[in-house]
Amino acid sequence: MPFSPVGTILLLLLSACQPQSELQQLPYQPEYVQPAHPPSFPPMRIPPDNPLTKAGVALGRKLFFDPILSKDSSIACSSCHQPELAFTDGKALSTGVEGKMGKRSAMSLLNVGFYAKGLFWDGRVATLEEQSLHPVRDSLEMRHSWPLLLQKLQAHGEYPSLFRQAFGIKNRKEIDSILVGKALAQYERTLISADTKFDRVMREEAQFTPQEKRGWTIFFDASPAVPTSECNHCHVDPLFSTLNFENNGLLATLSLDDYPDKGRGDITGNRNDNGLFRVPTLRNLKYTAPYMHDGRFKTLDEVLDHYASGGHSGLNVSPNVRKLKLNKQDRADLIAFLNTLNDEN
């Protein structure tokens, strides 16, 4: 068939006359925002393709608290990460759909936007965008199918317009797991805790009590006049974690293959990483009990009992875990300092 300029022009005119989709009729005017950056905190890594916007953060927050993400709409992200518990759930082991028991405790999400060495207890993912994709399909958590979840979101009466405002999609079918992950990541980057008494003291807006000051000295091994605690080797301020993976001697094992939960080793495939877990933050301990990756310790006193004992020996146990000489007053002072890391706001 010979080329027809007139036919081409008519086709273009007809295409231009086609009505826009319902979403394209909505304005897409992203309003960019910057998350807070507290003094002394490391830079927050924000992917170039997922800058924070007011609409993106609002969408992420709605998704975070919406049980639609779970198979039977019974649990949301917030079920295991409750704001009033510093975004943990107060359980030793988290529970998912149909009451299925997980194998680890829910980590706090506060300041997670500053985590630069992977996420989860085992560091299995590198970014918040990827992190949020895992719980949805995990059989012990939300136990959903991404194709089925996306069908629900695409058919929803409100979500398509919210995705339009956040990401400029032109039709419902553009809602995918990548955009869900981006929205959740935007919201999670706003979860910042940096107004504890410790922070105010560092900003010279407050002063430690004598007991808190002595606890600070013990925590940071800052004076030969007080006993050492070895705390600050793994819990470095301002995040109060190196974000590294360590074996802190929780279990007595005969070999590196004896850990029932291999932690970091399951991700790297390296036997020397078996039994290693992320060093958790010490911020907001008042709200995040029970402690450790398996929630075995109910109180800070139990935690100090473990470290004072020197823990269990093992081939890859951190050299910083060793028997301590802390008397009753030392422990009380140390706990007084740890309580300055609680963000009451």
mmCIF file of C-alpha atoms in Angstrom:
data_model
loop_
_atom_site.group_PDB
_atom_site.id
_atom_site.type_symbol
_atom_site.label_atom_id
_atom_site.label_comp_id
_atom_site.label_asym_id
_atom_site.label_seq_id
_atom_site.Cartn_x
_atom_site.Cartn_y
_atom_site.Cartn_z
ATOM 1 C CA MET A 1 0.000 0.000 0.000
ATOM 2 C CA PRO A 2 1.451 3.407 -0.933
ATOM 3 C CA PHE A 3 2.289 5.843 1.849
ATOM 4 C CA SER A 4 -0.541 8.315 2.464
ATOM 5 C CA PRO A 5 0.342 11.565 4.258
ATOM 6 C CA VAL A 6 -3.367 12.387 4.510
ATOM 7 C CA GLY A 7 -4.104 9.064 6.205
ATOM 8 C CA THR A 8 -1.311 9.591 8.699
ATOM 9 C CA ILE A 9 -2.620 13.057 9.567
ATOM 10 C CA LEU A 10 -6.140 11.698 10.064
ATOM 11 C CA LEU A 11 -4.810 8.943 12.374
ATOM 12 C CA LEU A 12 -2.959 11.492 14.482
ATOM 13 C CA LEU A 13 -6.046 13.676 14.714
ATOM 14 C CA LEU A 14 -8.189 10.727 15.798
ATOM 15 C CA SER A 15 -5.626 9.736 18.444
ATOM 16 C CA ALA A 16 -5.553 13.273 19.788
ATOM 17 C CA CYS A 17 -9.311 13.223 20.133
ATOM 18 C CA GLN A 18 -9.328 10.091 22.275
ATOM 19 C CA PRO A 19 -10.450 10.936 25.839
ATOM 20 C CA GLN A 20 -7.851 10.847 28.557
ATOM 21 C CA SER A 21 -8.066 8.132 31.159
ATOM 22 C CA GLU A 22 -9.730 9.072 34.418
ATOM 23 C CA LEU A 23 -6.314 9.359 36.077
ATOM 24 C CA GLN A 24 -4.832 11.634 33.442
ATOM 25 C CA GLN A 25 -7.559 14.126 34.245
ATOM 26 C CA LEU A 26 -6.088 14.456 37.739
ATOM 27 C CA PRO A 27 -3.194 16.912 38.147
ATOM 28 C CA TYR A 28 0.279 15.552 38.777
ATOM 29 C CA GLN A 29 2.221 18.277 40.523
ATOM 30 C CA PRO A 30 4.796 16.662 42.839
ATOM 31 C CA GLU A 31 5.822 18.756 45.823
ATOM 32 C CA TYR A 32 9.286 17.641 46.850
ATOM 33 C CA VAL A 33 10.303 17.460 50.493
ATOM 34 C CA GLN A 34 13.527 16.721 52.327
ATOM 35 C CA PRO A 35 13.589 14.427 55.363
ATOM 36 C CA ALA A 36 15.102 15.844 58.513
ATOM 37 C CA HIS A 37 18.857 15.475 58.876
ATOM 38 C CA PRO A 38 19.813 15.682 62.544
ATOM 39 C CA PRO A 39 23.288 17.011 63.383
ATOM 40 C CA SER A 40 26.012 14.343 63.420
ATOM 41 C CA PHE A 41 23.802 11.769 61.672
ATOM 42 C CA PRO A 42 25.233 10.152 58.542
ATOM 43 C CA PRO A 43 23.746 11.235 55.208
ATOM 44 C CA MET A 44 20.505 9.569 54.233
ATOM 45 C CA ARG A 45 20.810 7.662 50.983
ATOM 46 C CA ILE A 46 17.836 8.514 48.777
ATOM 47 C CA PRO A 47 17.738 6.931 45.301
ATOM 48 C CA PRO A 48 17.592 9.482 42.461
ATOM 49 C CA ASP A 49 14.491 7.755 41.079
ATOM 50 C CA ASN A 50 12.575 7.987 44.361
ATOM 51 C CA PRO A 51 12.782 11.508 45.813
ATOM 52 C CA LEU A 52 10.416 12.222 48.671
ATOM 53 C CA THR A 53 7.221 14.087 47.828
ATOM 54 C CA LYS A 54 4.279 15.022 50.025
ATOM 55 C CA ALA A 55 1.991 12.773 48.004
ATOM 56 C CA GLY A 56 4.511 9.898 47.997
ATOM 57 C CA VAL A 57 4.990 10.021 51.763
ATOM 58 C CA ALA A 58 1.226 10.222 52.328
ATOM 59 C CA LEU A 59 0.647 7.216 50.058
ATOM 60 C CA GLY A 60 3.391 5.267 51.813
ATOM 61 C CA ARG A 61 1.863 6.025 55.198
ATOM 62 C CA LYS A 62 -1.583 4.881 54.043
ATOM 63 C CA LEU A 63 -0.148 1.628 52.683
ATOM 64 C CA PHE A 64 1.892 1.098 55.873
ATOM 65 C CA PHE A 65 -1.226 1.112 58.049
ATOM 66 C CA ASP A 66 -3.528 -0.691 55.600
ATOM 67 C CA PRO A 67 -4.105 -4.460 56.081
ATOM 68 C CA ILE A 68 -4.928 -4.709 52.372
ATOM 69 C CA LEU A 69 -1.288 -5.739 51.894
ATOM 70 C CA SER A 70 -1.894 -9.076 53.649
ATOM 71 C CA LYS A 71 -3.592 -12.107 52.131
ATOM 72 C CA ASP A 72 -6.703 -11.953 54.311
ATOM 73 C CA SER A 73 -6.528 -8.223 55.147
ATOM 74 C CA SER A 74 -5.832 -9.078 58.777
ATOM 75 C CA ILE A 75 -2.440 -7.426 59.341
ATOM 76 C CA ALA A 76 -0.591 -4.360 58.103
ATOM 77 C CA CYS A 77 3.032 -3.278 58.253
ATOM 78 C CA SER A 78 2.041 -1.391 61.389
ATOM 79 C CA SER A 79 0.936 -4.628 63.070
ATOM 80 C CA CYS A 80 4.584 -5.517 63.615
ATOM 81 C CA HIS A 81 5.879 -1.934 63.630
ATOM 82 C CA GLN A 82 3.658 0.044 65.988
ATOM 83 C CA PRO A 83 4.453 3.754 66.437
ATOM 84 C CA GLU A 84 3.781 3.639 70.183
ATOM 85 C CA LEU A 85 6.403 0.884 70.551
ATOM 86 C CA ALA A 86 9.082 2.710 68.536
ATOM 87 C CA PHE A 87 7.857 0.792 65.467
ATOM 88 C CA THR A 88 8.293 -2.666 67.024
ATOM 89 C CA ASP A 89 5.500 -4.939 68.295
ATOM 90 C CA GLY A 90 6.445 -5.848 71.870
ATOM 91 C CA LYS A 91 6.702 -9.548 71.033
ATOM 92 C CA ALA A 92 9.641 -11.923 71.178
ATOM 93 C CA LEU A 93 8.680 -13.317 67.783
ATOM 94 C CA SER A 94 6.315 -11.531 65.432
ATOM 95 C CA THR A 95 3.123 -13.175 64.202
ATOM 96 C CA GLY A 96 1.747 -13.044 60.695
ATOM 97 C CA VAL A 97 -1.398 -14.040 58.835
ATOM 98 C CA GLU A 98 -3.431 -16.785 60.553
ATOM 99 C CA GLY A 99 -1.309 -16.315 63.678
ATOM 100 C CA LYS A 100 1.734 -17.973 62.137
ATOM 101 C CA MET A 101 4.813 -17.414 64.279
ATOM 102 C CA GLY A 102 7.850 -15.817 62.706
ATOM 103 C CA LYS A 103 11.382 -16.737 63.660
ATOM 104 C CA ARG A 104 12.668 -13.298 64.673
ATOM 105 C CA SER A 105 11.694 -10.195 66.585
ATOM 106 C CA ALA A 106 10.503 -7.113 64.702
ATOM 107 C CA MET A 107 13.252 -4.497 64.494
ATOM 108 C CA SER A 108 12.526 -0.826 65.124
ATOM 109 C CA LEU A 109 12.111 1.196 61.936
ATOM 110 C CA LEU A 110 13.131 4.471 63.556
ATOM 111 C CA ASN A 111 16.121 5.991 61.708
ATOM 112 C CA VAL A 112 16.054 3.116 59.214
ATOM 113 C CA GLY A 113 16.580 5.639 56.427
ATOM 114 C CA PHE A 114 20.150 6.047 57.649
ATOM 115 C CA TYR A 115 20.982 2.324 57.476
ATOM 116 C CA ALA A 116 23.674 1.910 54.856
ATOM 117 C CA LYS A 117 24.663 -1.741 55.327
ATOM 118 C CA GLY A 118 21.562 -3.613 54.319
ATOM 119 C CA LEU A 119 18.261 -4.203 56.110
ATOM 120 C CA PHE A 120 16.627 -6.899 58.239
ATOM 121 C CA TRP A 121 18.493 -8.739 60.990
ATOM 122 C CA ASP A 122 20.519 -10.549 58.315
ATOM 123 C CA GLY A 123 21.071 -7.682 55.849
ATOM 124 C CA ARG A 124 19.367 -9.535 53.033
ATOM 125 C CA VAL A 125 18.420 -6.412 51.036
ATOM 126 C CA ALA A 126 20.251 -3.184 50.302
ATOM 127 C CA THR A 127 17.461 -0.607 50.079
ATOM 128 C CA LEU A 128 14.159 0.315 51.683
ATOM 129 C CA GLU A 129 12.547 0.073 48.258
ATOM 130 C CA GLU A 130 13.430 -3.627 48.108
ATOM 131 C CA GLN A 131 12.863 -4.284 51.806
ATOM 132 C CA SER A 132 9.155 -3.579 51.668
ATOM 133 C CA LEU A 133 8.596 -6.205 48.957
ATOM 134 C CA HIS A 134 9.594 -9.113 51.210
ATOM 135 C CA PRO A 135 6.972 -9.136 54.012
ATOM 136 C CA VAL A 136 4.094 -9.148 51.503
ATOM 137 C CA ARG A 137 5.081 -12.516 50.030
ATOM 138 C CA ASP A 138 6.667 -14.058 53.149
ATOM 139 C CA SER A 139 4.627 -17.112 54.195
ATOM 140 C CA LEU A 140 5.155 -16.239 57.882
ATOM 141 C CA GLU A 141 4.153 -12.612 57.480
ATOM 142 C CA MET A 142 1.572 -11.221 55.045
ATOM 143 C CA ARG A 143 1.520 -14.346 52.880
ATOM 144 C CA HIS A 144 0.119 -12.547 49.845
ATOM 145 C CA SER A 145 0.677 -12.888 46.114
ATOM 146 C CA TRP A 146 1.915 -9.746 44.421
ATOM 147 C CA PRO A 147 -0.256 -10.290 41.304
ATOM 148 C CA LEU A 148 -3.375 -10.635 43.468
ATOM 149 C CA LEU A 149 -2.446 -7.680 45.656
ATOM 150 C CA LEU A 150 -1.871 -5.479 42.620
ATOM 151 C CA GLN A 151 -5.298 -6.429 41.280
ATOM 152 C CA LYS A 152 -6.813 -5.233 44.568
ATOM 153 C CA LEU A 153 -4.901 -1.966 44.493
ATOM 154 C CA GLN A 154 -5.706 -1.328 40.833
ATOM 155 C CA ALA A 155 -9.429 -1.934 41.417
ATOM 156 C CA HIS A 156 -9.508 0.090 44.628
ATOM 157 C CA GLY A 157 -11.678 3.176 44.800
ATOM 158 C CA GLU A 158 -8.954 5.426 46.195
ATOM 159 C CA TYR A 159 -5.484 4.037 45.571
ATOM 160 C CA PRO A 160 -5.221 4.677 41.801
ATOM 161 C CA SER A 161 -5.690 8.424 42.283
ATOM 162 C CA LEU A 162 -3.175 8.416 45.143
ATOM 163 C CA PHE A 163 -0.605 6.643 42.960
ATOM 164 C CA ARG A 164 -1.333 9.214 40.243
ATOM 165 C CA GLN A 165 -0.620 12.080 42.648
ATOM 166 C CA ALA A 166 2.521 10.385 43.966
ATOM 167 C CA PHE A 167 4.060 8.994 40.785
ATOM 168 C CA GLY A 168 2.167 10.424 37.812
ATOM 169 C CA ILE A 169 0.759 7.124 36.550
ATOM 170 C CA LYS A 170 -1.653 7.426 33.622
ATOM 171 C CA ASN A 171 -3.775 4.358 34.248
ATOM 172 C CA ARG A 172 -4.520 1.874 37.014
ATOM 173 C CA LYS A 173 -2.502 -0.926 35.418
ATOM 174 C CA GLU A 174 0.697 1.011 36.085
ATOM 175 C CA ILE A 175 0.384 0.307 39.809
ATOM 176 C CA ASP A 176 3.059 -2.315 40.451
ATOM 177 C CA SER A 177 5.202 -3.669 43.269
ATOM 178 C CA ILE A 178 8.003 -1.232 42.438
ATOM 179 C CA LEU A 179 5.757 1.768 43.091
ATOM 180 C CA VAL A 180 4.376 0.183 46.269
ATOM 181 C CA GLY A 181 7.954 -0.299 47.488
ATOM 182 C CA LYS A 182 8.873 3.267 46.591
ATOM 183 C CA ALA A 183 5.911 4.724 48.474
ATOM 184 C CA LEU A 184 6.589 2.677 51.602
ATOM 185 C CA ALA A 185 10.266 3.621 51.455
ATOM 186 C CA GLN A 186 9.400 7.321 51.260
ATOM 187 C CA TYR A 187 7.279 7.084 54.394
ATOM 188 C CA GLU A 188 9.861 5.036 56.288
ATOM 189 C CA ARG A 189 12.540 7.644 55.581
ATOM 190 C CA THR A 190 10.499 10.124 57.613
ATOM 191 C CA LEU A 191 10.653 7.937 60.754
ATOM 192 C CA ILE A 192 13.435 9.782 62.548
ATOM 193 C CA SER A 193 14.269 9.733 66.242
ATOM 194 C CA ALA A 194 16.788 12.409 67.237
ATOM 195 C CA ASP A 195 15.345 14.328 70.166
ATOM 196 C CA THR A 196 16.307 12.218 73.157
ATOM 197 C CA LYS A 197 17.893 13.667 76.262
ATOM 198 C CA PHE A 198 21.218 12.397 74.912
ATOM 199 C CA ASP A 199 20.671 14.407 71.723
ATOM 200 C CA ARG A 200 19.751 17.505 73.684
ATOM 201 C CA VAL A 201 22.862 17.150 75.832
ATOM 202 C CA MET A 202 24.972 16.848 72.703
ATOM 203 C CA ARG A 203 23.315 20.035 71.418
ATOM 204 C CA GLU A 204 24.069 21.681 74.768
ATOM 205 C CA GLU A 205 20.369 22.122 75.454
ATOM 206 C CA ALA A 206 20.349 19.883 78.553
ATOM 207 C CA GLN A 207 22.686 18.277 81.078
ATOM 208 C CA PHE A 208 23.075 14.725 82.330
ATOM 209 C CA THR A 209 22.370 14.016 85.975
ATOM 210 C CA PRO A 210 25.445 12.786 87.897
ATOM 211 C CA GLN A 211 24.171 9.204 87.574
ATOM 212 C CA GLU A 212 23.546 9.528 83.829
ATOM 213 C CA LYS A 213 26.970 11.100 83.376
ATOM 214 C CA ARG A 214 28.666 8.230 85.173
ATOM 215 C CA GLY A 215 26.640 5.791 83.064
ATOM 216 C CA TRP A 216 27.812 7.659 79.954
ATOM 217 C CA THR A 217 31.415 7.239 81.133
ATOM 218 C CA ILE A 218 30.921 3.500 81.658
ATOM 219 C CA PHE A 219 29.161 3.093 78.303
ATOM 220 C CA PHE A 220 31.943 4.790 76.356
ATOM 221 C CA ASP A 221 34.809 3.370 78.479
ATOM 222 C CA ALA A 222 35.762 7.016 78.888
ATOM 223 C CA SER A 223 37.692 6.915 82.170
ATOM 224 C CA PRO A 224 40.017 4.468 83.973
ATOM 225 C CA ALA A 225 38.145 5.437 87.145
ATOM 226 C CA VAL A 226 35.101 3.356 86.090
ATOM 227 C CA PRO A 227 34.833 -0.245 84.838
ATOM 228 C CA THR A 228 34.675 -0.916 81.125
ATOM 229 C CA SER A 229 31.466 -2.099 79.495
ATOM 230 C CA GLU A 230 32.616 -2.597 75.864
ATOM 231 C CA CYS A 231 29.222 -1.189 74.765
ATOM 232 C CA ASN A 232 30.474 1.533 72.459
ATOM 233 C CA HIS A 233 32.481 -0.812 70.238
ATOM 234 C CA CYS A 234 29.257 -2.053 68.646
ATOM 235 C CA HIS A 235 26.794 0.679 69.618
ATOM 236 C CA VAL A 236 28.329 3.819 68.144
ATOM 237 C CA ASP A 237 26.485 7.113 68.340
ATOM 238 C CA PRO A 238 24.485 8.750 66.907
ATOM 239 C CA LEU A 239 22.656 5.659 65.589
ATOM 240 C CA PHE A 240 23.997 3.614 68.498
ATOM 241 C CA SER A 241 24.861 0.816 66.132
ATOM 242 C CA THR A 242 27.741 0.185 63.773
ATOM 243 C CA LEU A 243 25.128 -1.530 61.573
ATOM 244 C CA ASN A 244 27.576 -4.432 61.351
ATOM 245 C CA PHE A 245 26.725 -8.089 61.915
ATOM 246 C CA GLU A 246 28.047 -9.744 65.056
ATOM 247 C CA ASN A 247 27.771 -12.925 67.091
ATOM 248 C CA ASN A 248 27.225 -11.791 70.671
ATOM 249 C CA GLY A 249 27.476 -15.212 72.267
ATOM 250 C CA LEU A 250 23.799 -15.971 72.836
ATOM 251 C CA LEU A 251 24.110 -19.689 72.090
ATOM 252 C CA ALA A 252 26.498 -22.432 73.137
ATOM 253 C CA THR A 253 27.552 -24.267 69.965
ATOM 254 C CA LEU A 254 30.202 -26.807 69.118
ATOM 255 C CA SER A 255 30.681 -25.678 65.535
ATOM 256 C CA LEU A 256 29.666 -22.951 63.105
ATOM 257 C CA ASP A 257 27.055 -25.319 61.665
ATOM 258 C CA ASP A 258 25.124 -25.679 64.929
ATOM 259 C CA TYR A 259 23.235 -22.388 64.873
ATOM 260 C CA PRO A 260 19.507 -23.128 64.344
ATOM 261 C CA ASP A 261 19.106 -19.666 62.811
ATOM 262 C CA LYS A 262 22.222 -18.944 60.799
ATOM 263 C CA GLY A 263 21.398 -15.263 60.366
ATOM 264 C CA ARG A 264 23.863 -13.521 58.086
ATOM 265 C CA GLY A 265 25.303 -16.877 57.037
ATOM 266 C CA ASP A 266 22.079 -17.820 55.255
ATOM 267 C CA ILE A 267 22.521 -14.742 53.071
ATOM 268 C CA THR A 268 26.227 -14.875 52.298
ATOM 269 C CA GLY A 269 26.670 -18.654 52.267
ATOM 270 C CA ASN A 270 29.826 -18.157 54.325
ATOM 271 C CA ARG A 271 30.071 -20.499 57.347
ATOM 272 C CA ASN A 272 31.961 -17.816 59.247
ATOM 273 C CA ASP A 273 28.831 -15.651 59.090
ATOM 274 C CA ASN A 274 26.622 -18.248 60.767
ATOM 275 C CA GLY A 275 25.069 -16.886 63.946
ATOM 276 C CA LEU A 276 25.791 -13.265 63.032
ATOM 277 C CA PHE A 277 23.002 -10.697 63.289
ATOM 278 C CA ARG A 278 22.798 -6.951 62.862
ATOM 279 C CA VAL A 279 23.815 -4.879 65.851
ATOM 280 C CA PRO A 280 20.492 -3.255 66.820
ATOM 281 C CA THR A 281 20.160 0.356 67.837
ATOM 282 C CA LEU A 282 19.997 1.145 71.550
ATOM 283 C CA ARG A 283 17.709 4.093 70.969
ATOM 284 C CA ASN A 284 14.242 3.821 72.536
ATOM 285 C CA LEU A 285 14.952 0.688 74.555
ATOM 286 C CA LYS A 286 12.114 1.714 76.867
ATOM 287 C CA TYR A 287 9.692 0.799 74.087
ATOM 288 C CA THR A 288 11.392 -2.038 72.223
ATOM 289 C CA ALA A 289 11.510 -4.933 74.700
ATOM 290 C CA PRO A 290 11.960 -7.865 74.488
ATOM 291 C CA TYR A 291 15.519 -7.717 73.226
ATOM 292 C CA MET A 292 17.796 -9.609 70.770
ATOM 293 C CA HIS A 293 16.890 -11.032 67.375
ATOM 294 C CA ASP A 294 14.864 -13.791 69.030
ATOM 295 C CA GLY A 295 13.436 -11.659 71.831
ATOM 296 C CA ARG A 296 14.926 -13.863 74.535
ATOM 297 C CA PHE A 297 15.551 -11.110 77.095
ATOM 298 C CA LYS A 298 12.574 -9.336 78.623
ATOM 299 C CA THR A 299 14.447 -6.633 80.522
ATOM 300 C CA LEU A 300 17.644 -4.580 80.359
ATOM 301 C CA ASP A 301 18.790 -6.322 83.534
ATOM 302 C CA GLU A 302 18.654 -9.647 81.689
ATOM 303 C CA VAL A 303 20.673 -8.124 78.849
ATOM 304 C CA LEU A 304 23.316 -6.911 81.312
ATOM 305 C CA ASP A 305 23.347 -10.336 82.982
ATOM 306 C CA HIS A 306 24.246 -11.857 79.631
ATOM 307 C CA TYR A 307 27.067 -9.447 78.849
ATOM 308 C CA ALA A 308 28.415 -9.475 82.408
ATOM 309 C CA SER A 309 28.690 -13.262 82.154
ATOM 310 C CA GLY A 310 30.786 -12.993 79.008
ATOM 311 C CA GLY A 311 28.239 -14.915 76.953
ATOM 312 C CA HIS A 312 28.915 -18.269 75.319
ATOM 313 C CA SER A 313 32.171 -18.862 73.523
ATOM 314 C CA GLY A 314 32.241 -19.614 69.819
ATOM 315 C CA LEU A 315 34.543 -19.503 66.823
ATOM 316 C CA ASN A 316 33.102 -16.234 65.539
ATOM 317 C CA VAL A 317 31.872 -14.582 68.737
ATOM 318 C CA SER A 318 32.820 -10.918 68.883
ATOM 319 C CA PRO A 319 35.982 -10.272 70.920
ATOM 320 C CA ASN A 320 34.104 -7.400 72.560
ATOM 321 C CA VAL A 321 31.834 -9.912 74.300
ATOM 322 C CA ARG A 322 33.772 -10.834 77.412
ATOM 323 C CA LYS A 323 33.168 -11.087 81.140
ATOM 324 C CA LEU A 324 32.545 -7.723 82.763
ATOM 325 C CA LYS A 325 33.082 -6.488 86.296
ATOM 326 C CA LEU A 326 30.044 -4.341 86.909
ATOM 327 C CA ASN A 327 28.644 -3.950 90.408
ATOM 328 C CA LYS A 328 25.060 -3.048 91.275
ATOM 329 C CA GLN A 329 25.755 0.689 91.137
ATOM 330 C CA ASP A 330 27.607 0.414 87.814
ATOM 331 C CA ARG A 331 24.642 -1.355 86.267
ATOM 332 C CA ALA A 332 22.159 1.166 87.635
ATOM 333 C CA ASP A 333 24.230 4.044 86.276
ATOM 334 C CA LEU A 334 24.582 2.376 82.889
ATOM 335 C CA ILE A 335 20.832 1.835 82.647
ATOM 336 C CA ALA A 336 20.270 5.461 83.673
ATOM 337 C CA PHE A 337 22.359 6.516 80.684
ATOM 338 C CA LEU A 338 20.557 4.114 78.346
ATOM 339 C CA ASN A 339 17.292 5.725 79.399
ATOM 340 C CA THR A 340 18.565 9.055 78.028
ATOM 341 C CA LEU A 341 18.317 7.410 74.592
ATOM 342 C CA ASN A 342 14.509 7.252 74.767
ATOM 343 C CA ASP A 343 12.714 9.688 72.483
ATOM 344 C CA GLU A 344 9.580 10.717 74.349
ATOM 345 C CA ASN A 345 8.363 12.753 71.387
#
